[in-house]
Amino acid sequence: VATELQHYFQLLVRKEYPGVQPDEVRVVLVHSGQELLPELLPHHAKLQSWAERYLLTTGLEILRNRRLAAATPEEAVLDSGERIPTRTIISCTGMGMPPVLEKLAVDKDERGRVKTDAFCRVIGTDRVWAGGDCAAVPHPKGGYNPPLAIFAITTGQAIGKNLARLFAPRPLVPNRFVGLGDACSLGRGRAVGHLRGFPFYGRLAGLIR
């Protein structure tokens, strides 16, 4: 969102508002972590590294390890105490886990998601299953599945198949879905992405996206 807005505003002031200099329009990305696009790091570190290097050349202001603490009609107040004059705040934060998960006496990851084994069974149980955004399902290539709809769908399918196998009875099968691909726009027609693990960068990735 930040990269596309910055690109749009720069084009807009050049075409429609000649009295406004492009560098007068300020777009600030407040990021709670250190690395940008951290979701790419576990399996596509080169894509993440390329995207970060490119963004540093665009003029986009990036504030790392910061969070929004408060907002007024005229400014954003960060947890560091810094105040950013603005009348437009766009939130693209992730979601927290439902409070009911806190009461479950099961293993959870650092995000509060319920941990499962490769068969989508909750760790330490025989007949309790979990999938979707609230579940930390092992990814076949390491780490856990990201909170994306396609992984929620496929883990649900895996659970259904294993339930059928459980009552057959037949051996359970692990979840093998690794994803179809990911893409992230970086503005100016550029992007990073991969399809079935094959990486794309820059304008080619922007076209494919």
JSON list of C-alpha atoms in Angstrom, two decimals:
[
{"chain": "A", "resi": 1, "resn": "VAL", "atom": "CA", "xyz": [0.00, 0.00, 0.00]},
{"chain": "A", "resi": 2, "resn": "ALA", "atom": "CA", "xyz": [2.77, 2.44, 0.94]},
{"chain": "A", "resi": 3, "resn": "THR", "atom": "CA", "xyz": [4.77, 1.91, -2.25]},
{"chain": "A", "resi": 4, "resn": "GLU", "atom": "CA", "xyz": [1.76, 2.22, -4.55]},
{"chain": "A", "resi": 5, "resn": "LEU", "atom": "CA", "xyz": [0.56, 5.37, -2.79]},
{"chain": "A", "resi": 6, "resn": "GLN", "atom": "CA", "xyz": [3.96, 6.99, -3.00]},
{"chain": "A", "resi": 7, "resn": "HIS", "atom": "CA", "xyz": [4.19, 6.25, -6.72]},
{"chain": "A", "resi": 8, "resn": "TYR", "atom": "CA", "xyz": [0.64, 7.48, -7.32]},
{"chain": "A", "resi": 9, "resn": "PHE", "atom": "CA", "xyz": [1.18, 10.74, -5.42]},
{"chain": "A", "resi": 10, "resn": "GLN", "atom": "CA", "xyz": [4.40, 11.49, -7.28]},
{"chain": "A", "resi": 11, "resn": "LEU", "atom": "CA", "xyz": [2.64, 11.01, -10.62]},
{"chain": "A", "resi": 12, "resn": "LEU", "atom": "CA", "xyz": [-0.34, 13.05, -9.44]},
{"chain": "A", "resi": 13, "resn": "VAL", "atom": "CA", "xyz": [1.60, 16.12, -8.39]},
{"chain": "A", "resi": 14, "resn": "ARG", "atom": "CA", "xyz": [3.58, 16.14, -11.64]},
{"chain": "A", "resi": 15, "resn": "LYS", "atom": "CA", "xyz": [0.46, 15.95, -13.81]},
{"chain": "A", "resi": 16, "resn": "GLU", "atom": "CA", "xyz": [-2.20, 17.78, -11.81]},
{"chain": "A", "resi": 17, "resn": "TYR", "atom": "CA", "xyz": [-0.43, 20.00, -9.24]},
{"chain": "A", "resi": 18, "resn": "PRO", "atom": "CA", "xyz": [2.66, 21.62, -10.78]},
{"chain": "A", "resi": 19, "resn": "GLY", "atom": "CA", "xyz": [2.91, 23.99, -7.81]},
{"chain": "A", "resi": 20, "resn": "VAL", "atom": "CA", "xyz": [3.61, 21.07, -5.46]},
{"chain": "A", "resi": 21, "resn": "GLN", "atom": "CA", "xyz": [7.04, 19.48, -5.47]},
{"chain": "A", "resi": 22, "resn": "PRO", "atom": "CA", "xyz": [7.08, 15.64, -5.45]},
{"chain": "A", "resi": 23, "resn": "ASP", "atom": "CA", "xyz": [9.25, 15.56, -2.34]},
{"chain": "A", "resi": 24, "resn": "GLU", "atom": "CA", "xyz": [6.63, 17.61, -0.46]},
{"chain": "A", "resi": 25, "resn": "VAL", "atom": "CA", "xyz": [4.36, 14.56, -0.42]},
{"chain": "A", "resi": 26, "resn": "ARG", "atom": "CA", "xyz": [5.42, 12.34, 2.46]},
{"chain": "A", "resi": 27, "resn": "VAL", "atom": "CA", "xyz": [4.55, 8.64, 2.76]},
{"chain": "A", "resi": 28, "resn": "VAL", "atom": "CA", "xyz": [5.86, 6.97, 5.91]},
{"chain": "A", "resi": 29, "resn": "LEU", "atom": "CA", "xyz": [5.85, 3.22, 6.47]},
{"chain": "A", "resi": 30, "resn": "VAL", "atom": "CA", "xyz": [5.80, 2.36, 10.18]},
{"chain": "A", "resi": 31, "resn": "HIS", "atom": "CA", "xyz": [6.94, -1.23, 10.57]},
{"chain": "A", "resi": 32, "resn": "SER", "atom": "CA", "xyz": [6.98, -3.11, 13.87]},
{"chain": "A", "resi": 33, "resn": "GLY", "atom": "CA", "xyz": [9.84, -5.42, 12.85]},
{"chain": "A", "resi": 34, "resn": "GLN", "atom": "CA", "xyz": [13.36, -5.07, 11.54]},
{"chain": "A", "resi": 35, "resn": "GLU", "atom": "CA", "xyz": [13.05, -6.86, 8.18]},
{"chain": "A", "resi": 36, "resn": "LEU", "atom": "CA", "xyz": [10.52, -5.83, 5.56]},
{"chain": "A", "resi": 37, "resn": "LEU", "atom": "CA", "xyz": [8.31, -8.57, 4.10]},
{"chain": "A", "resi": 38, "resn": "PRO", "atom": "CA", "xyz": [9.37, -11.05, 6.81]},
{"chain": "A", "resi": 39, "resn": "GLU", "atom": "CA", "xyz": [6.92, -13.65, 5.46]},
{"chain": "A", "resi": 40, "resn": "LEU", "atom": "CA", "xyz": [9.32, -14.24, 2.57]},
{"chain": "A", "resi": 41, "resn": "LEU", "atom": "CA", "xyz": [12.34, -14.91, 4.75]},
{"chain": "A", "resi": 42, "resn": "PRO", "atom": "CA", "xyz": [11.80, -18.58, 5.71]},
{"chain": "A", "resi": 43, "resn": "HIS", "atom": "CA", "xyz": [11.75, -19.90, 2.12]},
{"chain": "A", "resi": 44, "resn": "HIS", "atom": "CA", "xyz": [12.55, -16.96, -0.20]},
{"chain": "A", "resi": 45, "resn": "ALA", "atom": "CA", "xyz": [15.23, -14.89, 1.51]},
{"chain": "A", "resi": 46, "resn": "LYS", "atom": "CA", "xyz": [16.66, -13.66, -1.82]},
{"chain": "A", "resi": 47, "resn": "LEU", "atom": "CA", "xyz": [13.30, -12.16, -2.80]},
{"chain": "A", "resi": 48, "resn": "GLN", "atom": "CA", "xyz": [13.06, -10.41, 0.56]},
{"chain": "A", "resi": 49, "resn": "SER", "atom": "CA", "xyz": [16.60, -9.07, 0.27]},
{"chain": "A", "resi": 50, "resn": "TRP", "atom": "CA", "xyz": [16.03, -7.76, -3.28]},
{"chain": "A", "resi": 51, "resn": "ALA", "atom": "CA", "xyz": [12.76, -6.08, -2.28]},
{"chain": "A", "resi": 52, "resn": "GLU", "atom": "CA", "xyz": [14.34, -4.39, 0.72]},
{"chain": "A", "resi": 53, "resn": "ARG", "atom": "CA", "xyz": [17.30, -3.08, -1.31]},
{"chain": "A", "resi": 54, "resn": "TYR", "atom": "CA", "xyz": [14.93, -1.74, -3.97]},
{"chain": "A", "resi": 55, "resn": "LEU", "atom": "CA", "xyz": [12.65, 0.00, -1.47]},
{"chain": "A", "resi": 56, "resn": "LEU", "atom": "CA", "xyz": [15.61, 1.84, 0.00]},
{"chain": "A", "resi": 57, "resn": "THR", "atom": "CA", "xyz": [16.12, 3.51, -3.40]},
{"chain": "A", "resi": 58, "resn": "THR", "atom": "CA", "xyz": [12.53, 4.74, -3.82]},
{"chain": "A", "resi": 59, "resn": "GLY", "atom": "CA", "xyz": [12.50, 7.54, -1.27]},
{"chain": "A", "resi": 60, "resn": "LEU", "atom": "CA", "xyz": [9.83, 5.86, 0.82]},
{"chain": "A", "resi": 61, "resn": "GLU", "atom": "CA", "xyz": [10.36, 6.70, 4.49]},
{"chain": "A", "resi": 62, "resn": "ILE", "atom": "CA", "xyz": [10.68, 3.50, 6.50]},
{"chain": "A", "resi": 63, "resn": "LEU", "atom": "CA", "xyz": [10.61, 3.50, 10.30]},
{"chain": "A", "resi": 64, "resn": "ARG", "atom": "CA", "xyz": [11.55, 0.08, 11.69]},
{"chain": "A", "resi": 65, "resn": "ASN", "atom": "CA", "xyz": [10.81, -1.40, 15.11]},
{"chain": "A", "resi": 66, "resn": "ARG", "atom": "CA", "xyz": [8.10, 1.18, 15.71]},
{"chain": "A", "resi": 67, "resn": "ARG", "atom": "CA", "xyz": [4.40, 0.98, 16.42]},
{"chain": "A", "resi": 68, "resn": "LEU", "atom": "CA", "xyz": [1.54, 3.44, 16.33]},
{"chain": "A", "resi": 69, "resn": "ALA", "atom": "CA", "xyz": [0.68, 4.38, 19.91]},
{"chain": "A", "resi": 70, "resn": "ALA", "atom": "CA", "xyz": [-1.99, 7.02, 19.30]},
{"chain": "A", "resi": 71, "resn": "ALA", "atom": "CA", "xyz": [-3.56, 9.14, 16.60]},
{"chain": "A", "resi": 72, "resn": "THR", "atom": "CA", "xyz": [-5.31, 12.50, 16.39]},
{"chain": "A", "resi": 73, "resn": "PRO", "atom": "CA", "xyz": [-6.98, 14.23, 13.42]},
{"chain": "A", "resi": 74, "resn": "GLU", "atom": "CA", "xyz": [-3.65, 15.93, 12.70]},
{"chain": "A", "resi": 75, "resn": "GLU", "atom": "CA", "xyz": [-0.85, 13.54, 13.66]},
{"chain": "A", "resi": 76, "resn": "ALA", "atom": "CA", "xyz": [0.31, 10.01, 14.31]},
{"chain": "A", "resi": 77, "resn": "VAL", "atom": "CA", "xyz": [2.09, 9.35, 17.60]},
{"chain": "A", "resi": 78, "resn": "LEU", "atom": "CA", "xyz": [4.58, 6.48, 17.65]},
{"chain": "A", "resi": 79, "resn": "ASP", "atom": "CA", "xyz": [5.61, 4.39, 20.64]},
{"chain": "A", "resi": 80, "resn": "SER", "atom": "CA", "xyz": [9.01, 6.10, 20.49]},
{"chain": "A", "resi": 81, "resn": "GLY", "atom": "CA", "xyz": [7.32, 9.44, 21.16]},
{"chain": "A", "resi": 82, "resn": "GLU", "atom": "CA", "xyz": [7.89, 10.68, 17.62]},
{"chain": "A", "resi": 83, "resn": "ARG", "atom": "CA", "xyz": [4.97, 12.64, 16.14]},
{"chain": "A", "resi": 84, "resn": "ILE", "atom": "CA", "xyz": [4.27, 12.57, 12.41]},
{"chain": "A", "resi": 85, "resn": "PRO", "atom": "CA", "xyz": [1.99, 15.33, 11.04]},
{"chain": "A", "resi": 86, "resn": "THR", "atom": "CA", "xyz": [-0.69, 13.60, 8.94]},
{"chain": "A", "resi": 87, "resn": "ARG", "atom": "CA", "xyz": [-4.40, 13.49, 8.26]},
{"chain": "A", "resi": 88, "resn": "THR", "atom": "CA", "xyz": [-4.32, 10.07, 6.62]},
{"chain": "A", "resi": 89, "resn": "ILE", "atom": "CA", "xyz": [-3.46, 6.84, 8.45]},
{"chain": "A", "resi": 90, "resn": "ILE", "atom": "CA", "xyz": [-3.88, 3.48, 6.73]},
{"chain": "A", "resi": 91, "resn": "SER", "atom": "CA", "xyz": [-3.62, 0.40, 8.91]},
{"chain": "A", "resi": 92, "resn": "CYS", "atom": "CA", "xyz": [-2.43, -2.89, 7.42]},
{"chain": "A", "resi": 93, "resn": "THR", "atom": "CA", "xyz": [-1.70, -4.68, 10.67]},
{"chain": "A", "resi": 94, "resn": "GLY", "atom": "CA", "xyz": [-2.14, -8.39, 11.19]},
{"chain": "A", "resi": 95, "resn": "MET", "atom": "CA", "xyz": [-4.71, -9.88, 13.48]},
{"chain": "A", "resi": 96, "resn": "GLY", "atom": "CA", "xyz": [-4.38, -11.25, 16.98]},
{"chain": "A", "resi": 97, "resn": "MET", "atom": "CA", "xyz": [-5.51, -14.69, 18.03]},
{"chain": "A", "resi": 98, "resn": "PRO", "atom": "CA", "xyz": [-9.02, -15.13, 19.49]},
{"chain": "A", "resi": 99, "resn": "PRO", "atom": "CA", "xyz": [-8.97, -14.92, 23.32]},
{"chain": "A", "resi": 100, "resn": "VAL", "atom": "CA", "xyz": [-10.46, -18.42, 23.58]},
{"chain": "A", "resi": 101, "resn": "LEU", "atom": "CA", "xyz": [-7.12, -19.87, 22.43]},
{"chain": "A", "resi": 102, "resn": "GLU", "atom": "CA", "xyz": [-5.41, -18.50, 25.53]},
{"chain": "A", "resi": 103, "resn": "LYS", "atom": "CA", "xyz": [-7.52, -20.80, 27.69]},
{"chain": "A", "resi": 104, "resn": "LEU", "atom": "CA", "xyz": [-6.59, -23.95, 25.79]},
{"chain": "A", "resi": 105, "resn": "ALA", "atom": "CA", "xyz": [-3.94, -26.04, 27.56]},
{"chain": "A", "resi": 106, "resn": "VAL", "atom": "CA", "xyz": [-2.04, -26.90, 24.38]},
{"chain": "A", "resi": 107, "resn": "ASP", "atom": "CA", "xyz": [1.33, -25.94, 22.88]},
{"chain": "A", "resi": 108, "resn": "LYS", "atom": "CA", "xyz": [1.36, -22.63, 21.01]},
{"chain": "A", "resi": 109, "resn": "ASP", "atom": "CA", "xyz": [3.92, -20.76, 18.93]},
{"chain": "A", "resi": 110, "resn": "GLU", "atom": "CA", "xyz": [5.15, -17.20, 19.54]},
{"chain": "A", "resi": 111, "resn": "ARG", "atom": "CA", "xyz": [2.07, -15.80, 17.78]},
{"chain": "A", "resi": 112, "resn": "GLY", "atom": "CA", "xyz": [-0.30, -17.73, 20.01]},
{"chain": "A", "resi": 113, "resn": "ARG", "atom": "CA", "xyz": [-1.28, -20.23, 17.31]},
{"chain": "A", "resi": 114, "resn": "VAL", "atom": "CA", "xyz": [-2.04, -23.81, 18.29]},
{"chain": "A", "resi": 115, "resn": "LYS", "atom": "CA", "xyz": [0.82, -26.12, 17.29]},
{"chain": "A", "resi": 116, "resn": "THR", "atom": "CA", "xyz": [0.04, -29.23, 15.27]},
{"chain": "A", "resi": 117, "resn": "ASP", "atom": "CA", "xyz": [2.00, -32.14, 13.89]},
{"chain": "A", "resi": 118, "resn": "ALA", "atom": "CA", "xyz": [2.43, -32.83, 10.17]},
{"chain": "A", "resi": 119, "resn": "PHE", "atom": "CA", "xyz": [-1.01, -34.51, 10.14]},
{"chain": "A", "resi": 120, "resn": "CYS", "atom": "CA", "xyz": [-2.70, -31.33, 11.50]},
{"chain": "A", "resi": 121, "resn": "ARG", "atom": "CA", "xyz": [-3.33, -32.95, 14.88]},
{"chain": "A", "resi": 122, "resn": "VAL", "atom": "CA", "xyz": [-2.87, -30.71, 17.89]},
{"chain": "A", "resi": 123, "resn": "ILE", "atom": "CA", "xyz": [0.41, -31.60, 19.60]},
{"chain": "A", "resi": 124, "resn": "GLY", "atom": "CA", "xyz": [-0.13, -33.99, 22.50]},
{"chain": "A", "resi": 125, "resn": "THR", "atom": "CA", "xyz": [-3.56, -35.18, 21.35]},
{"chain": "A", "resi": 126, "resn": "ASP", "atom": "CA", "xyz": [-4.90, -38.04, 19.24]},
{"chain": "A", "resi": 127, "resn": "ARG", "atom": "CA", "xyz": [-8.23, -36.69, 18.00]},
{"chain": "A", "resi": 128, "resn": "VAL", "atom": "CA", "xyz": [-8.02, -32.92, 18.17]},
{"chain": "A", "resi": 129, "resn": "TRP", "atom": "CA", "xyz": [-7.25, -31.13, 14.89]},
{"chain": "A", "resi": 130, "resn": "ALA", "atom": "CA", "xyz": [-6.46, -27.54, 13.93]},
{"chain": "A", "resi": 131, "resn": "GLY", "atom": "CA", "xyz": [-6.03, -25.59, 10.71]},
{"chain": "A", "resi": 132, "resn": "GLY", "atom": "CA", "xyz": [-6.27, -22.08, 9.34]},
{"chain": "A", "resi": 133, "resn": "ASP", "atom": "CA", "xyz": [-4.96, -18.83, 10.79]},
{"chain": "A", "resi": 134, "resn": "CYS", "atom": "CA", "xyz": [-5.19, -20.03, 14.40]},
{"chain": "A", "resi": 135, "resn": "ALA", "atom": "CA", "xyz": [-3.04, -23.10, 13.80]},
{"chain": "A", "resi": 136, "resn": "ALA", "atom": "CA", "xyz": [0.73, -23.44, 13.49]},
{"chain": "A", "resi": 137, "resn": "VAL", "atom": "CA", "xyz": [0.81, -26.25, 10.93]},
{"chain": "A", "resi": 138, "resn": "PRO", "atom": "CA", "xyz": [4.32, -27.37, 9.92]},
{"chain": "A", "resi": 139, "resn": "HIS", "atom": "CA", "xyz": [5.27, -26.33, 6.40]},
{"chain": "A", "resi": 140, "resn": "PRO", "atom": "CA", "xyz": [6.77, -29.21, 4.39]},
{"chain": "A", "resi": 141, "resn": "LYS", "atom": "CA", "xyz": [9.87, -27.08, 3.70]},
{"chain": "A", "resi": 142, "resn": "GLY", "atom": "CA", "xyz": [10.32, -25.94, 7.29]},
{"chain": "A", "resi": 143, "resn": "GLY", "atom": "CA", "xyz": [8.69, -23.43, 9.58]},
{"chain": "A", "resi": 144, "resn": "TYR", "atom": "CA", "xyz": [4.92, -23.04, 9.69]},
{"chain": "A", "resi": 145, "resn": "ASN", "atom": "CA", "xyz": [2.25, -22.34, 7.09]},
{"chain": "A", "resi": 146, "resn": "PRO", "atom": "CA", "xyz": [1.60, -18.60, 6.61]},
{"chain": "A", "resi": 147, "resn": "PRO", "atom": "CA", "xyz": [-1.84, -17.20, 7.49]},
{"chain": "A", "resi": 148, "resn": "LEU", "atom": "CA", "xyz": [-3.18, -17.26, 3.92]},
{"chain": "A", "resi": 149, "resn": "ALA", "atom": "CA", "xyz": [-6.52, -18.52, 2.65]},
{"chain": "A", "resi": 150, "resn": "ILE", "atom": "CA", "xyz": [-5.00, -21.15, 0.36]},
{"chain": "A", "resi": 151, "resn": "PHE", "atom": "CA", "xyz": [-3.24, -22.78, 3.31]},
{"chain": "A", "resi": 152, "resn": "ALA", "atom": "CA", "xyz": [-6.40, -22.69, 5.41]},
{"chain": "A", "resi": 153, "resn": "ILE", "atom": "CA", "xyz": [-8.28, -24.44, 2.59]},
{"chain": "A", "resi": 154, "resn": "THR", "atom": "CA", "xyz": [-5.64, -27.10, 2.04]},
{"chain": "A", "resi": 155, "resn": "THR", "atom": "CA", "xyz": [-5.13, -27.84, 5.74]},
{"chain": "A", "resi": 156, "resn": "GLY", "atom": "CA", "xyz": [-8.91, -28.20, 6.06]},
{"chain": "A", "resi": 157, "resn": "GLN", "atom": "CA", "xyz": [-8.84, -30.70, 3.23]},
{"chain": "A", "resi": 158, "resn": "ALA", "atom": "CA", "xyz": [-5.95, -32.56, 4.86]},
{"chain": "A", "resi": 159, "resn": "ILE", "atom": "CA", "xyz": [-7.87, -32.76, 8.13]},
{"chain": "A", "resi": 160, "resn": "GLY", "atom": "CA", "xyz": [-10.93, -34.12, 6.32]},
{"chain": "A", "resi": 161, "resn": "LYS", "atom": "CA", "xyz": [-8.87, -36.79, 4.58]},
{"chain": "A", "resi": 162, "resn": "ASN", "atom": "CA", "xyz": [-7.18, -37.83, 7.81]},
{"chain": "A", "resi": 163, "resn": "LEU", "atom": "CA", "xyz": [-10.50, -38.04, 9.66]},
{"chain": "A", "resi": 164, "resn": "ALA", "atom": "CA", "xyz": [-11.72, -40.43, 6.98]},
{"chain": "A", "resi": 165, "resn": "ARG", "atom": "CA", "xyz": [-8.51, -42.43, 7.30]},
{"chain": "A", "resi": 166, "resn": "LEU", "atom": "CA", "xyz": [-8.77, -42.46, 11.09]},
{"chain": "A", "resi": 167, "resn": "PHE", "atom": "CA", "xyz": [-12.17, -44.15, 11.00]},
{"chain": "A", "resi": 168, "resn": "ALA", "atom": "CA", "xyz": [-11.36, -46.45, 8.06]},
{"chain": "A", "resi": 169, "resn": "PRO", "atom": "CA", "xyz": [-8.91, -47.23, 9.75]},
{"chain": "A", "resi": 170, "resn": "ARG", "atom": "CA", "xyz": [-5.93, -46.37, 7.54]},
{"chain": "A", "resi": 171, "resn": "PRO", "atom": "CA", "xyz": [-2.58, -44.65, 8.18]},
{"chain": "A", "resi": 172, "resn": "LEU", "atom": "CA", "xyz": [-2.70, -40.87, 8.34]},
{"chain": "A", "resi": 173, "resn": "VAL", "atom": "CA", "xyz": [-0.97, -38.84, 5.64]},
{"chain": "A", "resi": 174, "resn": "PRO", "atom": "CA", "xyz": [0.99, -35.63, 6.30]},
{"chain": "A", "resi": 175, "resn": "ASN", "atom": "CA", "xyz": [0.02, -32.27, 4.88]},
{"chain": "A", "resi": 176, "resn": "ARG", "atom": "CA", "xyz": [2.23, -31.82, 1.78]},
{"chain": "A", "resi": 177, "resn": "PHE", "atom": "CA", "xyz": [0.94, -28.53, 0.34]},
{"chain": "A", "resi": 178, "resn": "VAL", "atom": "CA", "xyz": [3.81, -26.04, -0.09]},
{"chain": "A", "resi": 179, "resn": "GLY", "atom": "CA", "xyz": [1.88, -23.20, -1.76]},
{"chain": "A", "resi": 180, "resn": "LEU", "atom": "CA", "xyz": [1.31, -21.99, -5.31]},
{"chain": "A", "resi": 181, "resn": "GLY", "atom": "CA", "xyz": [3.19, -18.72, -5.11]},
{"chain": "A", "resi": 182, "resn": "ASP", "atom": "CA", "xyz": [3.40, -15.27, -3.54]},
{"chain": "A", "resi": 183, "resn": "ALA", "atom": "CA", "xyz": [3.74, -11.77, -4.93]},
{"chain": "A", "resi": 184, "resn": "CYS", "atom": "CA", "xyz": [4.15, -8.30, -3.50]},
{"chain": "A", "resi": 185, "resn": "SER", "atom": "CA", "xyz": [3.92, -5.03, -5.41]},
{"chain": "A", "resi": 186, "resn": "LEU", "atom": "CA", "xyz": [6.72, -2.55, -4.76]},
{"chain": "A", "resi": 187, "resn": "GLY", "atom": "CA", "xyz": [5.32, 0.33, -6.82]},
{"chain": "A", "resi": 188, "resn": "ARG", "atom": "CA", "xyz": [6.53, 1.74, -10.13]},
{"chain": "A", "resi": 189, "resn": "GLY", "atom": "CA", "xyz": [5.54, -1.46, -11.88]},
{"chain": "A", "resi": 190, "resn": "ARG", "atom": "CA", "xyz": [8.00, -3.51, -9.85]},
{"chain": "A", "resi": 191, "resn": "ALA", "atom": "CA", "xyz": [7.32, -6.47, -7.62]},
{"chain": "A", "resi": 192, "resn": "VAL", "atom": "CA", "xyz": [8.84, -9.60, -6.18]},
{"chain": "A", "resi": 193, "resn": "GLY", "atom": "CA", "xyz": [7.19, -12.99, -6.35]},
{"chain": "A", "resi": 194, "resn": "HIS", "atom": "CA", "xyz": [7.55, -16.67, -6.98]},
{"chain": "A", "resi": 195, "resn": "LEU", "atom": "CA", "xyz": [5.48, -19.26, -8.75]},
{"chain": "A", "resi": 196, "resn": "ARG", "atom": "CA", "xyz": [5.93, -22.80, -7.48]},
{"chain": "A", "resi": 197, "resn": "GLY", "atom": "CA", "xyz": [9.19, -21.63, -5.93]},
{"chain": "A", "resi": 198, "resn": "PHE", "atom": "CA", "xyz": [10.59, -20.06, -9.12]},
{"chain": "A", "resi": 199, "resn": "PRO", "atom": "CA", "xyz": [11.54, -16.44, -8.28]},
{"chain": "A", "resi": 200, "resn": "PHE", "atom": "CA", "xyz": [10.70, -13.29, -10.25]},
{"chain": "A", "resi": 201, "resn": "TYR", "atom": "CA", "xyz": [12.05, -9.78, -9.64]},
{"chain": "A", "resi": 202, "resn": "GLY", "atom": "CA", "xyz": [11.40, -6.23, -10.79]},
{"chain": "A", "resi": 203, "resn": "ARG", "atom": "CA", "xyz": [9.29, -5.42, -13.85]},
{"chain": "A", "resi": 204, "resn": "LEU", "atom": "CA", "xyz": [8.86, -9.08, -14.85]},
{"chain": "A", "resi": 205, "resn": "ALA", "atom": "CA", "xyz": [7.41, -9.86, -11.44]},
{"chain": "A", "resi": 206, "resn": "GLY", "atom": "CA", "xyz": [5.16, -6.79, -11.76]},
{"chain": "A", "resi": 207, "resn": "LEU", "atom": "CA", "xyz": [3.77, -8.11, -15.05]},
{"chain": "A", "resi": 208, "resn": "ILE", "atom": "CA", "xyz": [3.24, -11.61, -13.70]},
{"chain": "A", "resi": 209, "resn": "ARG", "atom": "CA", "xyz": [1.58, -10.33, -10.55]}
]
